[in-house]
mmCIF file of C-alpha atoms and ligand atoms in Angstrom:
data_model
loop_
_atom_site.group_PDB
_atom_site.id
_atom_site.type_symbol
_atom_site.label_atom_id
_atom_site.label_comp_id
_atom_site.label_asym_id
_atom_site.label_seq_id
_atom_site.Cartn_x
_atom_site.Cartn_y
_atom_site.Cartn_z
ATOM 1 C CA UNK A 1 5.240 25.700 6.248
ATOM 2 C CA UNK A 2 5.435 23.606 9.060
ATOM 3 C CA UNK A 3 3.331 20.129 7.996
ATOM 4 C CA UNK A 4 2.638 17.039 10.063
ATOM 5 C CA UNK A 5 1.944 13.816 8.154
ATOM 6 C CA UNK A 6 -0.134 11.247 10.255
ATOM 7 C CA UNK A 7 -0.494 7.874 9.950
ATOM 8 C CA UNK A 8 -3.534 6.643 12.342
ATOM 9 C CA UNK A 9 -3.534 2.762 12.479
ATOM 10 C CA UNK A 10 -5.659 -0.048 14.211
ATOM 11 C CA UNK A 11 -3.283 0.322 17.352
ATOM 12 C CA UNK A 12 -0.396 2.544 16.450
ATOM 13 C CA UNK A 13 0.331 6.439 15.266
ATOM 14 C CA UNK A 14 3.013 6.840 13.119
ATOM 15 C CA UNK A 15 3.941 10.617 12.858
ATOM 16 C CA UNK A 16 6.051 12.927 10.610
ATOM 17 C CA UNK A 17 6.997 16.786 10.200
ATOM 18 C CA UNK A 18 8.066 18.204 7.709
ATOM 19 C CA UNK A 19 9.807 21.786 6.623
ATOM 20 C CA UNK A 20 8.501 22.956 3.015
ATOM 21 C CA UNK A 21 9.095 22.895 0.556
ATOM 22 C CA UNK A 22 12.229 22.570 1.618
ATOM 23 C CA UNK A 23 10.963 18.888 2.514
ATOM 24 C CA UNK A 24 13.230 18.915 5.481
ATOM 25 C CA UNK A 25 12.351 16.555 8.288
ATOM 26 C CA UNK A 26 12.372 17.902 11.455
ATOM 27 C CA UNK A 27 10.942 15.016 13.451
ATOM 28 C CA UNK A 28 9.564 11.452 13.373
ATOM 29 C CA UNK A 29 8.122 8.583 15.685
ATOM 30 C CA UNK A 30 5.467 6.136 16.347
ATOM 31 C CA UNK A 31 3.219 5.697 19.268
ATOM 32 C CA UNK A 32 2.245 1.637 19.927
ATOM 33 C CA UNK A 33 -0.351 -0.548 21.498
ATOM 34 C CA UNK A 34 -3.061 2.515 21.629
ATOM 35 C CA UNK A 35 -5.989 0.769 23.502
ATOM 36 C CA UNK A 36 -4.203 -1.728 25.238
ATOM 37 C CA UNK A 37 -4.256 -2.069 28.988
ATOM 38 C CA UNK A 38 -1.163 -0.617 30.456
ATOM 39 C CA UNK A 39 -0.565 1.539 27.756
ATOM 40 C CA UNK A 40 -1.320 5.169 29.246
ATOM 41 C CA UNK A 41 -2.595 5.372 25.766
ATOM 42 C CA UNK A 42 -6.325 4.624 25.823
ATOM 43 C CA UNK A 43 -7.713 5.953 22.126
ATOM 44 C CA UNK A 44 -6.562 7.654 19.210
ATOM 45 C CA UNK A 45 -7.975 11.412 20.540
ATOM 46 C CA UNK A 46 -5.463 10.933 23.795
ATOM 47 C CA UNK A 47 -2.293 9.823 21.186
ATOM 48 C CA UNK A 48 -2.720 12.289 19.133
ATOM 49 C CA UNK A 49 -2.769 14.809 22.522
ATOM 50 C CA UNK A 50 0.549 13.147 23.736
ATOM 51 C CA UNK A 51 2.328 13.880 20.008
ATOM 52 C CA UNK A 52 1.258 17.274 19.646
ATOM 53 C CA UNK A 53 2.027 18.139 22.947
ATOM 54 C CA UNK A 54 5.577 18.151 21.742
ATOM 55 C CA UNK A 55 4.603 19.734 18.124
ATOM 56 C CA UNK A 56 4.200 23.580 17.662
ATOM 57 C CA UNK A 57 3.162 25.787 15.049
ATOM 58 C CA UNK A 58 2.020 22.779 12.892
ATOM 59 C CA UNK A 59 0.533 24.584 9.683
ATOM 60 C CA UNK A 60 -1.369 21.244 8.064
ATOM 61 C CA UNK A 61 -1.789 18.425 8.475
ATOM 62 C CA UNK A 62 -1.542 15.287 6.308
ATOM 63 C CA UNK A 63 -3.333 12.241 7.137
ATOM 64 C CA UNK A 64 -3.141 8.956 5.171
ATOM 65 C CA UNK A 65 -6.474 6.729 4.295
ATOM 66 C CA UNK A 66 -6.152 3.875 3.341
ATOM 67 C CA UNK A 67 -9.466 3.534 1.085
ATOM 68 C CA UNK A 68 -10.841 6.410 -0.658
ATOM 69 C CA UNK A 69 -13.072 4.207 -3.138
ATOM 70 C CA UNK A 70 -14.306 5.694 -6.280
ATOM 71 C CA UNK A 71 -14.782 8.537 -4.544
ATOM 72 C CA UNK A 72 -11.478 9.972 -4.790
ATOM 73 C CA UNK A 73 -9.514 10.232 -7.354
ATOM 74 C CA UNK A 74 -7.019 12.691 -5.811
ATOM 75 C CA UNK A 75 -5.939 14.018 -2.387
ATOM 76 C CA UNK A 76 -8.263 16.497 -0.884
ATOM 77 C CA UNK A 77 -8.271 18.851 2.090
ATOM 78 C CA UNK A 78 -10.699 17.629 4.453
ATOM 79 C CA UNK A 79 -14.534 18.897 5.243
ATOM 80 C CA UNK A 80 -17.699 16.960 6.963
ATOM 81 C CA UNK A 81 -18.577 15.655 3.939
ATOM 82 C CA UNK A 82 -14.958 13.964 2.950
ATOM 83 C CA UNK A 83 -15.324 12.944 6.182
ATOM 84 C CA UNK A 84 -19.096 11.803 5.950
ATOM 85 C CA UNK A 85 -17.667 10.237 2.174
ATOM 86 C CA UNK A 86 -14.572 8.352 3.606
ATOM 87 C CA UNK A 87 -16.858 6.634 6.458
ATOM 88 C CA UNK A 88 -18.605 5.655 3.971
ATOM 89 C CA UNK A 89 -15.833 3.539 2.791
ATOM 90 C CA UNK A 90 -15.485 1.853 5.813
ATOM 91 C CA UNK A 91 -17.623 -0.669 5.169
ATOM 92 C CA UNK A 92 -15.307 -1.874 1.778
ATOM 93 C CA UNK A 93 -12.152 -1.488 4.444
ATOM 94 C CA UNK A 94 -13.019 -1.954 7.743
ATOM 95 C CA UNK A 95 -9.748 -2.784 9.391
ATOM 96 C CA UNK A 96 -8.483 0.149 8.257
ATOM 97 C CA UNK A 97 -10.505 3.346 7.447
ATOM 98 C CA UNK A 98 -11.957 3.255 10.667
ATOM 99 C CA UNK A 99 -8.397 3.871 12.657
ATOM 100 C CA UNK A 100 -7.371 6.943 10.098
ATOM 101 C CA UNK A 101 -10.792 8.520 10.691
ATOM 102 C CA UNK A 102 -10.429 8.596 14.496
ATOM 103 C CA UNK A 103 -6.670 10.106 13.567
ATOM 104 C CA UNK A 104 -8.737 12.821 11.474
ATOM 105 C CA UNK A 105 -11.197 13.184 14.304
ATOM 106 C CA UNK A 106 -8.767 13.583 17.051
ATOM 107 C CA UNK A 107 -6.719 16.704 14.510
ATOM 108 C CA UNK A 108 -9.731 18.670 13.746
ATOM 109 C CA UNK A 109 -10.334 18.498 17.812
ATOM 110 C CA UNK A 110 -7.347 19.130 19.013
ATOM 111 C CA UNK A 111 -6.185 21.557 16.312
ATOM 112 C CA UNK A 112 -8.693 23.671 15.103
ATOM 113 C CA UNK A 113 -8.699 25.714 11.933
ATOM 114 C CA UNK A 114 -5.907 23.934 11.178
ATOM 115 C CA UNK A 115 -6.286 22.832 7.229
ATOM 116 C CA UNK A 116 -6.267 19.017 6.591
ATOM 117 C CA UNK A 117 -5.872 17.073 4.363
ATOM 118 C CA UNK A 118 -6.879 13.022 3.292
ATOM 119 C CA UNK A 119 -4.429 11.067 1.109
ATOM 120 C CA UNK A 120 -5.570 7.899 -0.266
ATOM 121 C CA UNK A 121 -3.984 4.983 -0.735
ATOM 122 C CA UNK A 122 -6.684 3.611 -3.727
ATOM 123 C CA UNK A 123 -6.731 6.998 -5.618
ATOM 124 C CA UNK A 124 -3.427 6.847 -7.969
ATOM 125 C CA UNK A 125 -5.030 3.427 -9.206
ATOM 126 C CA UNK A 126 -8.377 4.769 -9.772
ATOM 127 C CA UNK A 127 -7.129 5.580 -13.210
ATOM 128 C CA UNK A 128 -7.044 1.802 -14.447
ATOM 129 C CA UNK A 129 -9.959 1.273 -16.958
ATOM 130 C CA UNK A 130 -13.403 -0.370 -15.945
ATOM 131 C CA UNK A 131 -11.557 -3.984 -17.831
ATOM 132 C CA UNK A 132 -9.298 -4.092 -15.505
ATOM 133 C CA UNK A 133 -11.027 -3.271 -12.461
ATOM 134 C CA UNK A 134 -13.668 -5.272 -12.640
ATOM 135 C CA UNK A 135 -14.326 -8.951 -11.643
ATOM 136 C CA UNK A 136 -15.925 -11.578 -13.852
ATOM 137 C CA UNK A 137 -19.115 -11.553 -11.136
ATOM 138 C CA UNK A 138 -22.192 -10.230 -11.901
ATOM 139 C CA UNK A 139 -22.305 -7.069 -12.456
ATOM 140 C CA UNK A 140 -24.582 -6.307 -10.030
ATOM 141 C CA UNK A 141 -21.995 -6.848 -7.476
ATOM 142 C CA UNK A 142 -20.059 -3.799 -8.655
ATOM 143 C CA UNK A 143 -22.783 -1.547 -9.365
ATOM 144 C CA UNK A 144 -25.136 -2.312 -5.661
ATOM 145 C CA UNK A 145 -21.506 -3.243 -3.569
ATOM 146 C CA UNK A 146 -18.722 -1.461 -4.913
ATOM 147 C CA UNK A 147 -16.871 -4.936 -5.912
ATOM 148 C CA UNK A 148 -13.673 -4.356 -7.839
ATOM 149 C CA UNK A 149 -10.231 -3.975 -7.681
ATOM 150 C CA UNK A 150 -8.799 -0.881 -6.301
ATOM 151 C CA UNK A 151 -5.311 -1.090 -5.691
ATOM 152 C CA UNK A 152 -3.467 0.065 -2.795
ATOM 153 C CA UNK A 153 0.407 1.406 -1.754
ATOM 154 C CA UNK A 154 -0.677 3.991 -4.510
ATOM 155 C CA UNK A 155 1.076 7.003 -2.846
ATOM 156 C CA UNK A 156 4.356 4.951 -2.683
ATOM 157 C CA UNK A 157 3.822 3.759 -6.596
ATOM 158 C CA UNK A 158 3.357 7.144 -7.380
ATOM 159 C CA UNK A 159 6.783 8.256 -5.668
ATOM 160 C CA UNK A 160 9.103 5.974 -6.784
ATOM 161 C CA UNK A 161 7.525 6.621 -10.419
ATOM 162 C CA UNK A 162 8.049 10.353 -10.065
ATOM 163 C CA UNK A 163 11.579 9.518 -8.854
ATOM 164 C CA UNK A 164 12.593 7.045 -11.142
ATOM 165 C CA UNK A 165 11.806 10.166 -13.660
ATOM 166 C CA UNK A 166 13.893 12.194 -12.113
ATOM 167 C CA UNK A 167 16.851 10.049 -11.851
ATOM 168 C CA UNK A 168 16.519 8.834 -15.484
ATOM 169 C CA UNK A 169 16.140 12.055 -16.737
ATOM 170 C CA UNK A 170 13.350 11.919 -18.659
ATOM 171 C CA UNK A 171 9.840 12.691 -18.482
ATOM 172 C CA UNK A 172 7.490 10.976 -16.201
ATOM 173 C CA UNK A 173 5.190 11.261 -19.237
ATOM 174 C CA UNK A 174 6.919 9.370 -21.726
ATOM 175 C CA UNK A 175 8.132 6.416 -20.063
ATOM 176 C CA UNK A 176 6.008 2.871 -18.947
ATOM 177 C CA UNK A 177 7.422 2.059 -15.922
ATOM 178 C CA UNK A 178 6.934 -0.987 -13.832
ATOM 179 C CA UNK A 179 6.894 -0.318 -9.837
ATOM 180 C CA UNK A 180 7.591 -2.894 -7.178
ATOM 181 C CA UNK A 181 6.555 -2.283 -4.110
ATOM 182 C CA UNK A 182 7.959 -5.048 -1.868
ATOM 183 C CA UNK A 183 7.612 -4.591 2.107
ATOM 184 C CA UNK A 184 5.414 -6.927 4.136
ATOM 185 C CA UNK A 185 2.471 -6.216 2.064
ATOM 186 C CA UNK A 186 3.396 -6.323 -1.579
ATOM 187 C CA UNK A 187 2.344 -4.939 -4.702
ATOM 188 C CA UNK A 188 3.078 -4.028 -8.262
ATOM 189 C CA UNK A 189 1.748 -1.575 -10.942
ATOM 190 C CA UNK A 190 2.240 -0.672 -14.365
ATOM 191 C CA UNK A 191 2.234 2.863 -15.080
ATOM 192 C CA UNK A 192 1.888 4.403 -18.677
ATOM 193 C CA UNK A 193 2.870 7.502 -18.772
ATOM 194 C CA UNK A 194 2.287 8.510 -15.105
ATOM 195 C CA UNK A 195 -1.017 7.007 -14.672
ATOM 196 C CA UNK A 196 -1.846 3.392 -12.942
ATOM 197 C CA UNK A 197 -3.336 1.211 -15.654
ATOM 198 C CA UNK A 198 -3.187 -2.175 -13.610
ATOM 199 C CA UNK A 199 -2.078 -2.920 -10.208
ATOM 200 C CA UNK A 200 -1.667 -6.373 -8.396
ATOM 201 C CA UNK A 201 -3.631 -5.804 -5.440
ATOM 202 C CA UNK A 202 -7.618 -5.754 -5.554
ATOM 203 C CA UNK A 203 -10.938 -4.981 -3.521
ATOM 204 C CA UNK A 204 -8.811 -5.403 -0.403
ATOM 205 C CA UNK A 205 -4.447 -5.574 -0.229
ATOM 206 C CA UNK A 206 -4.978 -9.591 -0.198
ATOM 207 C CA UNK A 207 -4.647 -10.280 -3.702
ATOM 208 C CA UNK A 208 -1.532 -10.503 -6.015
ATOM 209 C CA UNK A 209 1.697 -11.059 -4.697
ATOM 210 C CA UNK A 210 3.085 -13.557 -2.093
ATOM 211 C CA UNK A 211 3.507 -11.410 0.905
ATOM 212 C CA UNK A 212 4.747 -11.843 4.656
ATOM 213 C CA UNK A 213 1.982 -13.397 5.917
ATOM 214 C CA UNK A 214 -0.532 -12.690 2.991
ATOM 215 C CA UNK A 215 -1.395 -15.750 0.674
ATOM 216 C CA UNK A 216 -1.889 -13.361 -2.338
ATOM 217 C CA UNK A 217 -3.515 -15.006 -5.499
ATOM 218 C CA UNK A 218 -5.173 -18.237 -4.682
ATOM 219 C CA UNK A 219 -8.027 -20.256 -6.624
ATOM 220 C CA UNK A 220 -11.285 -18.739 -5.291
ATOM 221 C CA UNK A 221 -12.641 -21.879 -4.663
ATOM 222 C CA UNK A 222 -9.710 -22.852 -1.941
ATOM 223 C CA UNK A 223 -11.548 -20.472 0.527
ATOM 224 C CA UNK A 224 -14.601 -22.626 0.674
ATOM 225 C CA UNK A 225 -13.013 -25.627 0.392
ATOM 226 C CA UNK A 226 -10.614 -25.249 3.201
ATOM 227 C CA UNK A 227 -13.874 -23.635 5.737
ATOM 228 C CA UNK A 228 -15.531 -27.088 4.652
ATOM 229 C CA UNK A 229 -12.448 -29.221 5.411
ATOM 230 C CA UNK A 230 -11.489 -27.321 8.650
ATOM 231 C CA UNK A 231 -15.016 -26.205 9.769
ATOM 232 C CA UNK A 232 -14.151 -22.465 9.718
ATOM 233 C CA UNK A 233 -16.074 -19.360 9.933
ATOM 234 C CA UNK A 234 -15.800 -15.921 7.595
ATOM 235 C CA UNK A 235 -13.325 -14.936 10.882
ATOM 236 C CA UNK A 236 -10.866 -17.875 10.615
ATOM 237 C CA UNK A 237 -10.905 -18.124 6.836
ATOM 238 C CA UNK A 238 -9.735 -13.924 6.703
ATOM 239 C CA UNK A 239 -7.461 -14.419 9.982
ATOM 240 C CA UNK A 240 -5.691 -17.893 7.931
ATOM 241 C CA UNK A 241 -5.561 -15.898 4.698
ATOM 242 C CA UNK A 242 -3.929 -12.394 6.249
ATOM 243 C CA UNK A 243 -1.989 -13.786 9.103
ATOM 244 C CA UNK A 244 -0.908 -17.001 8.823
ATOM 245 C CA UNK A 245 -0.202 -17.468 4.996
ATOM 246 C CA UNK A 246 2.236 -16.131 2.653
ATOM 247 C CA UNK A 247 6.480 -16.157 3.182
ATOM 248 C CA UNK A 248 4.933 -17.160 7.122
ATOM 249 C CA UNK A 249 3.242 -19.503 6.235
ATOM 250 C CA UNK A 250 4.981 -21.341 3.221
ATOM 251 C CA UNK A 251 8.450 -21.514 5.341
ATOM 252 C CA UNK A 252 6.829 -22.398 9.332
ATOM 253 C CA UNK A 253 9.715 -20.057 10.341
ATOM 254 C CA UNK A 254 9.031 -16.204 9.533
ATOM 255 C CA UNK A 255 7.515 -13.759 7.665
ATOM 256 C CA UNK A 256 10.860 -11.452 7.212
ATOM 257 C CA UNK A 257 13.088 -11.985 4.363
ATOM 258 C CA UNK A 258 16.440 -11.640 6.499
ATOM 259 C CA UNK A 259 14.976 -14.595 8.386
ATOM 260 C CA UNK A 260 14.320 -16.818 5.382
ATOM 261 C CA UNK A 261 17.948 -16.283 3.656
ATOM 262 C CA UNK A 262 19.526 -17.303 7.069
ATOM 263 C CA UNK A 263 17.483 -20.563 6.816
ATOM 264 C CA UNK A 264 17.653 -21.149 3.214
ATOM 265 C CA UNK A 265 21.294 -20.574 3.854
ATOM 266 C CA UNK A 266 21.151 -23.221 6.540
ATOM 267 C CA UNK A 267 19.710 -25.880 4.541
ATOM 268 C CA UNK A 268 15.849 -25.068 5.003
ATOM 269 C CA UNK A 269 13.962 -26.107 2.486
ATOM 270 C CA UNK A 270 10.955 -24.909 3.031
ATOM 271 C CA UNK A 271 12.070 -21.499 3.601
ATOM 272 C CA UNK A 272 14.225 -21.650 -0.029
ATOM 273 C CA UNK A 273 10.591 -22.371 -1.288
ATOM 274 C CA UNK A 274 8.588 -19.450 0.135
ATOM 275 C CA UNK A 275 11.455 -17.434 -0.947
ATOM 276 C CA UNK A 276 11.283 -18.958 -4.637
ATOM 277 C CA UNK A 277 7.645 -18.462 -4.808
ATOM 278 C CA UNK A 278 7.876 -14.948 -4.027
ATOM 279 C CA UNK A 279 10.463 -13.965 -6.732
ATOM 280 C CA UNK A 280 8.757 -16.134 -9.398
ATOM 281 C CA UNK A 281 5.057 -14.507 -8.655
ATOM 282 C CA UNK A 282 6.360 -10.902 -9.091
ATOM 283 C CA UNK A 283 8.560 -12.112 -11.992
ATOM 284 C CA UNK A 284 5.268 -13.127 -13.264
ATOM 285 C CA UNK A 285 3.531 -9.831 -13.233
ATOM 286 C CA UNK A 286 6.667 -8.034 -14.105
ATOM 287 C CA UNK A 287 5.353 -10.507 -17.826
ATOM 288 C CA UNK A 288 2.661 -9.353 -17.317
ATOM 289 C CA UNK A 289 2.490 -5.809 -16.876
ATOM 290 C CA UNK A 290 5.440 -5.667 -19.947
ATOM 291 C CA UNK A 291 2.719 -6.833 -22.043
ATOM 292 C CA UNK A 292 0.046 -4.924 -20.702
ATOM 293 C CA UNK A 293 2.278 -1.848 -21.124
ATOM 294 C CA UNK A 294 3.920 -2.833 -24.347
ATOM 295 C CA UNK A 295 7.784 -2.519 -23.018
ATOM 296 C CA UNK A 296 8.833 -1.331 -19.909
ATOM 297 C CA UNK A 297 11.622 1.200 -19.733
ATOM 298 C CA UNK A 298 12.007 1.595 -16.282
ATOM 299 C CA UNK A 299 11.458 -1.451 -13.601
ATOM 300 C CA UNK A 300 11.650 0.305 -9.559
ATOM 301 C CA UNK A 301 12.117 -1.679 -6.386
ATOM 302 C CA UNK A 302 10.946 -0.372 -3.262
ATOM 303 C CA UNK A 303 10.105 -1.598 0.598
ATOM 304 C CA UNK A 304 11.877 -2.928 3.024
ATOM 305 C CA UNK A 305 12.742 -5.998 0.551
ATOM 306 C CA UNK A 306 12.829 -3.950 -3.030
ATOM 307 C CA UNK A 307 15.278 -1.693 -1.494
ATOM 308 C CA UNK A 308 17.597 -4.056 0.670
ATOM 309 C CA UNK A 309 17.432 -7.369 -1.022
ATOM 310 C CA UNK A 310 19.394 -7.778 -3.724
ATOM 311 C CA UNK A 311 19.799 -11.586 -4.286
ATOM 312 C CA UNK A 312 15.595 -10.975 -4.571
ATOM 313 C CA UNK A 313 15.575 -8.669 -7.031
ATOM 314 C CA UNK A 314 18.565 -10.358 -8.711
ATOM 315 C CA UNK A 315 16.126 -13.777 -8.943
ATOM 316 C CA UNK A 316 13.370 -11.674 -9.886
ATOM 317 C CA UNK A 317 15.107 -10.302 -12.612
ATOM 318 C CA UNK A 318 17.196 -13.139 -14.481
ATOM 319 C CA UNK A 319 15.962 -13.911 -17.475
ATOM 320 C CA UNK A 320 12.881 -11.889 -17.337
ATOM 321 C CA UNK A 321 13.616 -9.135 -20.185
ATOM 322 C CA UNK A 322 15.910 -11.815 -22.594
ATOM 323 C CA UNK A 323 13.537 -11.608 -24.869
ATOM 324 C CA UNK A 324 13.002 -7.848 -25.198
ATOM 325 C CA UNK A 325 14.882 -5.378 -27.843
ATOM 326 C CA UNK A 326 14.610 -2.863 -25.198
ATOM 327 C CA UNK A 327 15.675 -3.711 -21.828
ATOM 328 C CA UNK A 328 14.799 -1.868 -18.826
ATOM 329 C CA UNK A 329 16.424 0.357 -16.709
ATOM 330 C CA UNK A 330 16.590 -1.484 -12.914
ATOM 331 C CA UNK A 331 16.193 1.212 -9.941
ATOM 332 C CA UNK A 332 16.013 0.809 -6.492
ATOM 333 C CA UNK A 333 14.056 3.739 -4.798
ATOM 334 C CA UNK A 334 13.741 4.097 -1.139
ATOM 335 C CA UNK A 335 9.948 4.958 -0.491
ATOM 336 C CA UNK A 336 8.659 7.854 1.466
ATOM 337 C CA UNK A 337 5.368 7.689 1.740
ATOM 338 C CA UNK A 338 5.041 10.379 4.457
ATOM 339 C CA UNK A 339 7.243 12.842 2.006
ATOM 340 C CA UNK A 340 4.588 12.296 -0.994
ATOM 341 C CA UNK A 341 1.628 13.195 1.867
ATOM 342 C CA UNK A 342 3.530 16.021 2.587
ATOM 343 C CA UNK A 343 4.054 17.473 -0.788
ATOM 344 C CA UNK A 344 0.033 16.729 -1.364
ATOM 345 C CA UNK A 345 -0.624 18.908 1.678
ATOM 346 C CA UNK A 346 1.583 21.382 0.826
ATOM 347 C CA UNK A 347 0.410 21.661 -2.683
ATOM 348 C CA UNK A 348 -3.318 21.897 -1.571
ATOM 349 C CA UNK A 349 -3.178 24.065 1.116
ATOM 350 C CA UNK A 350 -1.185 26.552 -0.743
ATOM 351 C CA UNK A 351 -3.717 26.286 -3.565
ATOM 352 C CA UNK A 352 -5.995 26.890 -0.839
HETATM 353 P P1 ADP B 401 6.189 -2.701 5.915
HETATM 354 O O1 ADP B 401 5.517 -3.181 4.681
HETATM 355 O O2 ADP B 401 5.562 -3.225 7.167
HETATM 356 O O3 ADP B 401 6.473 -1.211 5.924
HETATM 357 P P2 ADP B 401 9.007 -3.079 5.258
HETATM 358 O O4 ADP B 401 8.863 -2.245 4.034
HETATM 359 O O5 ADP B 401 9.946 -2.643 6.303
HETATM 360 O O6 ADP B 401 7.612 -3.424 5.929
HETATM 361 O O7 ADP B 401 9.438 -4.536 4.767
HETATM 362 C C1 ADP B 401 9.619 -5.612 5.604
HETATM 363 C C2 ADP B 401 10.454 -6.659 4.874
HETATM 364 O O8 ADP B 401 11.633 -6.017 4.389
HETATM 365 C C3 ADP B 401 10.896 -7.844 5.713
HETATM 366 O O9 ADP B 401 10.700 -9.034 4.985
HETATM 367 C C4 ADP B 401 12.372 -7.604 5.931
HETATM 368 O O10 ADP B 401 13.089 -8.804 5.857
HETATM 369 C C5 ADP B 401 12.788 -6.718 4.784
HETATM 370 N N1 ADP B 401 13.787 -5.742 5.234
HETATM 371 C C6 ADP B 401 13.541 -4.587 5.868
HETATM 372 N N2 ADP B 401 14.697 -3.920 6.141
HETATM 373 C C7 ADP B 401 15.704 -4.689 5.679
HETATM 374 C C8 ADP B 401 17.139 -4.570 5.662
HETATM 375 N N3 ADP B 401 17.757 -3.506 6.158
HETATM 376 N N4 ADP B 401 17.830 -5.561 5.092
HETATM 377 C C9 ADP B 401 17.210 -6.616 4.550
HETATM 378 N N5 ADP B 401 15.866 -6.791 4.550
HETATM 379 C C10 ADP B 401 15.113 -5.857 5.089
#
């Protein structure tokens, strides 16, 4: 079964195929600057008519979402009302549900009667309980809004967790393992015994860790206080927060890692801080999420950082399991995000 995995963004396509289940790849590449002027690429419909031009036979199709909200709790193959049920959710993500909706869109015109199907970035997590999830606001503000955490990278947790299984051996149900998913956006979970009980992002993929240009966890009341002291709008405040924060922001030289280790190396000290503050926050949670769990047997790294840096994950990990009987075993998993959407689509549509 021949199965294309899309990934529809604000501006870019990223595409996959894929043999299975032999899980072969057979081809891979990414379409940029949809929309811009110049481009020859003026919307998502006419991208998505460029790649398949050079696609046949495609079986399925796989298309990633970034927020399926409590909606979904699993992948699902894709009918007017998922698609009536994910627009729905555009209004708790709307820089990014909107983009992998006109990806859907564009399929079901282009390729008709082929099956598709949604994979959602928020549905491994939607197993955390309601004490977790929820945010010491009123209540209200979950039950009329939707306010709570819901996790993202969930697809690539789920991998690496499933993998780290493998490669250990054991069952994926009898271990707590501890994933670290470190790329430009950055997150970790703890997962009992296959399911997401706590993960470090929240309503949107701002919270938690220090990221490339995200701030991650900040005192609440900094957002107000810096609109006040630099007269900003809800715009400026998000676009500070998102773009201009995190490793980016803490060094004043880059958000990539590779970057920041030349400069630390040279003497920056700025960059040796935003470096620092990233291991120590996810050393933090990895504390965390070892109590929450009550051990950790296995602890993954992942992303472009997790699975390339080592004097990271080395700083990350010294000292953090000296006080445990049982110490972890340390993996680094490439991710492959695009294979797990695959192997969803494959397993649904032969379910049919
Ligand atoms: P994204 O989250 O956008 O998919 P990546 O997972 O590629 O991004 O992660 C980007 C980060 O990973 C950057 O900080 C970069 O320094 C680091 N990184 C990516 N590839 C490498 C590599 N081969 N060697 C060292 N660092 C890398």
């Amino acid at each position: 079964m021949k199965i294309l995995v899309i990934n529809s963004g604000s501006s870019s396509i990223k595409y996959r195929v894929f043999s299975m289940p032999a899980e072969d790849s057979l081809l891979k590449g990414v379409l940029e600057n949809i929309g811009e002027r110049g481009s020859g690429v003026p919307d998502h419909f006419s991208g998505l008519r460029k790649i398949l031009a050079e696609i046949t036979g495609v079986d399925a199709v796989g298309h990633r979402v970034v927020h399926g909200g409590e909606r979904f709790r699993e992948p699902v193959v894709v009918d007017n009302g998922v698609i009536a049920r994910i627009k729905k959710c555009c209004a708790i993500a709307p820089l990014h549900n909107p983009a992998n909706l006109s990806g859907i869109t564009a399929c079901k015109k282009l390729l008709p009667g082929v099956k598709q199907t949604a994979v959602f970035d928020t549905a491994f997590h939607q197993s955390m309980p309601d004490h977790v999830y929820m945010y010491g606001l009123p209540y209200e503000y979950y039950s009329r809004f939707g306010v709570r955490k819901y996790g993202f990278h969930g697809t690539s947790h789920e991998f690496v967790a499933a993998e780290a299984a493998a490669k250990l051996g054991r069952k994926l149900s009898s271990l707590k393992i501890i994933t670290c998913h470190l790329g430009n956006g950055c997150s970790i979970a703890a997962i009992d015994r296959g399911r997401s009980v706590d993960t470090s992002m929240g309503f949107t993929p701002l919270e938690g860790l220090l990221m490339g240009t995200r701030c991650g966890d900040i005192d609440p009341a900094l957002v107000t206080y810096i609109m006040r002291k630099k007269r900003m709008d809800t715009r400026q405040i998000e676009e500070l927060l998102n773009k201009r924060s995190g490793l980016k922001g803490v060094s004043g030289i880059s958000n990539d890692m590779r970057d920041l280790d030349k400069a630390s190396a040279a003497g920056n000290k700025r960059s040796a801080l935003a470096v620092r503050m990233f291991c120590y926050r996810v050393k933090k949670y990895i504390g965390a999420y070892t109590a929450v769990l009550g051990g950790c047997d296995a602890l993954v790294f992942t992303g472009g950082i997790g699975e390339n840096k080592a004097n990271v994950r080395k700083e990350i990990c010294r000292g953090a399991f000296d006080a445990l009987l049982r110490k972890p075993a340390v993996l680094v998993i490439p991710t492959n995000e695009e294979l797990m959407i695959a192997r969803q689509t494959y397993r649904l549509v032969k379910r049919g």
